[in-house]
Amino acid sequence: MTDGELKKYRFPATLSNQTRWFGLYLDELLPTATCLGWGLLTGKQLFGLGAAILSFWAVKRLKKGRGSTWLRDLIYWYMPTAILRGVFHSVPDSCFRQWVK
């Protein structure tokens, strides 16, 4: 392959290389930013900061060194289907899935 053909592909440093925003993975950033934003909008900055730290710690503890895909799969299997209908539209509902040996 020539150099021009290789430019259209992006090669990560590792297979588990995920994008980070402000040093956090997306599944850690969303609850943290939500808590911080809520605290700023309601005028309870200290409480929002404490909730953000608590939510960040809870997500890290729940993942326990596993990747973000593990947390996504956990949500798929245990959350109600009505809540996640727009997120997981390309796979069947978890209640209709069967394990095949």
JSON list of C-alpha atoms in Angstrom, two decimals:
[
{"chain": "A", "resi": 1, "resn": "MET", "atom": "CA", "xyz": [0.00, 0.00, 0.00]},
{"chain": "A", "resi": 2, "resn": "THR", "atom": "CA", "xyz": [1.14, 3.48, -0.69]},
{"chain": "A", "resi": 3, "resn": "ASP", "atom": "CA", "xyz": [1.25, 6.25, 1.87]},
{"chain": "A", "resi": 4, "resn": "GLY", "atom": "CA", "xyz": [-1.84, 7.90, 0.38]},
{"chain": "A", "resi": 5, "resn": "GLU", "atom": "CA", "xyz": [-3.90, 4.74, 0.75]},
{"chain": "A", "resi": 6, "resn": "LEU", "atom": "CA", "xyz": [-2.86, 4.30, 4.39]},
{"chain": "A", "resi": 7, "resn": "LYS", "atom": "CA", "xyz": [-3.99, 7.82, 5.34]},
{"chain": "A", "resi": 8, "resn": "LYS", "atom": "CA", "xyz": [-7.66, 6.85, 5.10]},
{"chain": "A", "resi": 9, "resn": "TYR", "atom": "CA", "xyz": [-7.20, 4.27, 7.89]},
{"chain": "A", "resi": 10, "resn": "ARG", "atom": "CA", "xyz": [-6.68, 5.14, 11.54]},
{"chain": "A", "resi": 11, "resn": "PHE", "atom": "CA", "xyz": [-4.60, 2.67, 13.51]},
{"chain": "A", "resi": 12, "resn": "PRO", "atom": "CA", "xyz": [-4.89, 2.85, 17.33]},
{"chain": "A", "resi": 13, "resn": "ALA", "atom": "CA", "xyz": [-1.83, 2.21, 19.46]},
{"chain": "A", "resi": 14, "resn": "THR", "atom": "CA", "xyz": [-3.61, -0.75, 21.08]},
{"chain": "A", "resi": 15, "resn": "LEU", "atom": "CA", "xyz": [-6.91, -2.52, 20.45]},
{"chain": "A", "resi": 16, "resn": "SER", "atom": "CA", "xyz": [-8.30, -1.18, 23.71]},
{"chain": "A", "resi": 17, "resn": "ASN", "atom": "CA", "xyz": [-7.35, 2.42, 22.91]},
{"chain": "A", "resi": 18, "resn": "GLN", "atom": "CA", "xyz": [-10.55, 4.40, 23.54]},
{"chain": "A", "resi": 19, "resn": "THR", "atom": "CA", "xyz": [-11.19, 8.05, 22.99]},
{"chain": "A", "resi": 20, "resn": "ARG", "atom": "CA", "xyz": [-10.87, 10.23, 26.05]},
{"chain": "A", "resi": 21, "resn": "TRP", "atom": "CA", "xyz": [-12.44, 13.58, 26.82]},
{"chain": "A", "resi": 22, "resn": "PHE", "atom": "CA", "xyz": [-10.67, 15.67, 29.47]},
{"chain": "A", "resi": 23, "resn": "GLY", "atom": "CA", "xyz": [-8.74, 12.53, 30.47]},
{"chain": "A", "resi": 24, "resn": "LEU", "atom": "CA", "xyz": [-11.89, 10.47, 31.13]},
{"chain": "A", "resi": 25, "resn": "TYR", "atom": "CA", "xyz": [-13.54, 7.71, 29.13]},
{"chain": "A", "resi": 26, "resn": "LEU", "atom": "CA", "xyz": [-17.00, 8.56, 27.85]},
{"chain": "A", "resi": 27, "resn": "ASP", "atom": "CA", "xyz": [-18.80, 6.25, 30.28]},
{"chain": "A", "resi": 28, "resn": "GLU", "atom": "CA", "xyz": [-17.04, 7.99, 33.18]},
{"chain": "A", "resi": 29, "resn": "LEU", "atom": "CA", "xyz": [-17.47, 11.48, 31.77]},
{"chain": "A", "resi": 30, "resn": "LEU", "atom": "CA", "xyz": [-21.24, 11.45, 31.22]},
{"chain": "A", "resi": 31, "resn": "PRO", "atom": "CA", "xyz": [-22.34, 10.91, 34.85]},
{"chain": "A", "resi": 32, "resn": "THR", "atom": "CA", "xyz": [-19.60, 13.19, 36.15]},
{"chain": "A", "resi": 33, "resn": "ALA", "atom": "CA", "xyz": [-20.44, 16.04, 33.77]},
{"chain": "A", "resi": 34, "resn": "THR", "atom": "CA", "xyz": [-24.15, 15.62, 34.46]},
{"chain": "A", "resi": 35, "resn": "CYS", "atom": "CA", "xyz": [-23.61, 16.00, 38.20]},
{"chain": "A", "resi": 36, "resn": "LEU", "atom": "CA", "xyz": [-21.30, 18.98, 37.74]},
{"chain": "A", "resi": 37, "resn": "GLY", "atom": "CA", "xyz": [-23.74, 20.66, 35.34]},
{"chain": "A", "resi": 38, "resn": "TRP", "atom": "CA", "xyz": [-26.66, 20.07, 37.69]},
{"chain": "A", "resi": 39, "resn": "GLY", "atom": "CA", "xyz": [-24.68, 21.56, 40.57]},
{"chain": "A", "resi": 40, "resn": "LEU", "atom": "CA", "xyz": [-23.79, 24.66, 38.56]},
{"chain": "A", "resi": 41, "resn": "LEU", "atom": "CA", "xyz": [-27.34, 25.20, 37.28]},
{"chain": "A", "resi": 42, "resn": "THR", "atom": "CA", "xyz": [-28.97, 24.88, 40.70]},
{"chain": "A", "resi": 43, "resn": "GLY", "atom": "CA", "xyz": [-26.35, 26.94, 42.53]},
{"chain": "A", "resi": 44, "resn": "LYS", "atom": "CA", "xyz": [-25.16, 24.01, 44.64]},
{"chain": "A", "resi": 45, "resn": "GLN", "atom": "CA", "xyz": [-21.65, 23.77, 43.31]},
{"chain": "A", "resi": 46, "resn": "LEU", "atom": "CA", "xyz": [-20.17, 21.93, 46.29]},
{"chain": "A", "resi": 47, "resn": "PHE", "atom": "CA", "xyz": [-22.95, 19.36, 46.32]},
{"chain": "A", "resi": 48, "resn": "GLY", "atom": "CA", "xyz": [-22.62, 18.89, 42.53]},
{"chain": "A", "resi": 49, "resn": "LEU", "atom": "CA", "xyz": [-18.87, 18.40, 42.87]},
{"chain": "A", "resi": 50, "resn": "GLY", "atom": "CA", "xyz": [-19.39, 15.83, 45.61]},
{"chain": "A", "resi": 51, "resn": "ALA", "atom": "CA", "xyz": [-22.00, 13.99, 43.52]},
{"chain": "A", "resi": 52, "resn": "ALA", "atom": "CA", "xyz": [-19.65, 14.07, 40.51]},
{"chain": "A", "resi": 53, "resn": "ILE", "atom": "CA", "xyz": [-16.81, 12.54, 42.52]},
{"chain": "A", "resi": 54, "resn": "LEU", "atom": "CA", "xyz": [-19.17, 9.93, 43.97]},
{"chain": "A", "resi": 55, "resn": "SER", "atom": "CA", "xyz": [-20.56, 9.01, 40.54]},
{"chain": "A", "resi": 56, "resn": "PHE", "atom": "CA", "xyz": [-17.05, 8.79, 39.06]},
{"chain": "A", "resi": 57, "resn": "TRP", "atom": "CA", "xyz": [-15.96, 6.52, 41.90]},
{"chain": "A", "resi": 58, "resn": "ALA", "atom": "CA", "xyz": [-19.11, 4.37, 41.49]},
{"chain": "A", "resi": 59, "resn": "VAL", "atom": "CA", "xyz": [-18.53, 3.85, 37.76]},
{"chain": "A", "resi": 60, "resn": "LYS", "atom": "CA", "xyz": [-14.85, 3.01, 38.32]},
{"chain": "A", "resi": 61, "resn": "ARG", "atom": "CA", "xyz": [-15.81, 0.58, 41.09]},
{"chain": "A", "resi": 62, "resn": "LEU", "atom": "CA", "xyz": [-18.51, -1.02, 38.93]},
{"chain": "A", "resi": 63, "resn": "LYS", "atom": "CA", "xyz": [-16.13, -1.53, 36.01]},
{"chain": "A", "resi": 64, "resn": "LYS", "atom": "CA", "xyz": [-13.32, -2.94, 38.21]},
{"chain": "A", "resi": 65, "resn": "GLY", "atom": "CA", "xyz": [-10.68, -2.70, 35.50]},
{"chain": "A", "resi": 66, "resn": "ARG", "atom": "CA", "xyz": [-12.92, -4.01, 32.72]},
{"chain": "A", "resi": 67, "resn": "GLY", "atom": "CA", "xyz": [-13.48, -1.97, 29.59]},
{"chain": "A", "resi": 68, "resn": "SER", "atom": "CA", "xyz": [-16.34, 0.32, 28.69]},
{"chain": "A", "resi": 69, "resn": "THR", "atom": "CA", "xyz": [-17.91, -2.36, 26.53]},
{"chain": "A", "resi": 70, "resn": "TRP", "atom": "CA", "xyz": [-18.48, -4.50, 29.62]},
{"chain": "A", "resi": 71, "resn": "LEU", "atom": "CA", "xyz": [-20.51, -1.72, 31.22]},
{"chain": "A", "resi": 72, "resn": "ARG", "atom": "CA", "xyz": [-22.51, -1.26, 28.01]},
{"chain": "A", "resi": 73, "resn": "ASP", "atom": "CA", "xyz": [-23.25, -4.99, 27.87]},
{"chain": "A", "resi": 74, "resn": "LEU", "atom": "CA", "xyz": [-24.29, -4.99, 31.53]},
{"chain": "A", "resi": 75, "resn": "ILE", "atom": "CA", "xyz": [-26.77, -2.19, 30.82]},
{"chain": "A", "resi": 76, "resn": "TYR", "atom": "CA", "xyz": [-28.10, -4.12, 27.81]},
{"chain": "A", "resi": 77, "resn": "TRP", "atom": "CA", "xyz": [-28.81, -7.27, 29.81]},
{"chain": "A", "resi": 78, "resn": "TYR", "atom": "CA", "xyz": [-30.26, -5.77, 32.99]},
{"chain": "A", "resi": 79, "resn": "MET", "atom": "CA", "xyz": [-32.02, -2.49, 32.12]},
{"chain": "A", "resi": 80, "resn": "PRO", "atom": "CA", "xyz": [-35.63, -2.49, 30.88]},
{"chain": "A", "resi": 81, "resn": "THR", "atom": "CA", "xyz": [-35.99, -2.61, 27.12]},
{"chain": "A", "resi": 82, "resn": "ALA", "atom": "CA", "xyz": [-38.33, 0.39, 26.98]},
{"chain": "A", "resi": 83, "resn": "ILE", "atom": "CA", "xyz": [-35.60, 2.68, 28.34]},
{"chain": "A", "resi": 84, "resn": "LEU", "atom": "CA", "xyz": [-32.92, 1.50, 25.90]},
{"chain": "A", "resi": 85, "resn": "ARG", "atom": "CA", "xyz": [-34.98, 1.20, 22.71]},
{"chain": "A", "resi": 86, "resn": "GLY", "atom": "CA", "xyz": [-33.15, 4.05, 20.93]},
{"chain": "A", "resi": 87, "resn": "VAL", "atom": "CA", "xyz": [-29.67, 2.96, 22.03]},
{"chain": "A", "resi": 88, "resn": "PHE", "atom": "CA", "xyz": [-29.68, -0.74, 21.12]},
{"chain": "A", "resi": 89, "resn": "HIS", "atom": "CA", "xyz": [-31.74, -0.74, 17.92]},
{"chain": "A", "resi": 90, "resn": "SER", "atom": "CA", "xyz": [-29.60, -3.11, 15.85]},
{"chain": "A", "resi": 91, "resn": "VAL", "atom": "CA", "xyz": [-29.76, -6.08, 18.25]},
{"chain": "A", "resi": 92, "resn": "PRO", "atom": "CA", "xyz": [-32.81, -7.94, 19.57]},
{"chain": "A", "resi": 93, "resn": "ASP", "atom": "CA", "xyz": [-34.25, -7.30, 23.01]},
{"chain": "A", "resi": 94, "resn": "SER", "atom": "CA", "xyz": [-32.36, -9.09, 25.76]},
{"chain": "A", "resi": 95, "resn": "CYS", "atom": "CA", "xyz": [-35.48, -11.02, 26.81]},
{"chain": "A", "resi": 96, "resn": "PHE", "atom": "CA", "xyz": [-35.62, -12.74, 23.37]},
{"chain": "A", "resi": 97, "resn": "ARG", "atom": "CA", "xyz": [-31.97, -13.75, 23.27]},
{"chain": "A", "resi": 98, "resn": "GLN", "atom": "CA", "xyz": [-31.08, -17.39, 23.95]},
{"chain": "A", "resi": 99, "resn": "TRP", "atom": "CA", "xyz": [-27.77, -19.04, 24.64]},
{"chain": "A", "resi": 100, "resn": "VAL", "atom": "CA", "xyz": [-26.85, -21.71, 22.12]},
{"chain": "A", "resi": 101, "resn": "LYS", "atom": "CA", "xyz": [-24.39, -24.41, 23.13]}
]
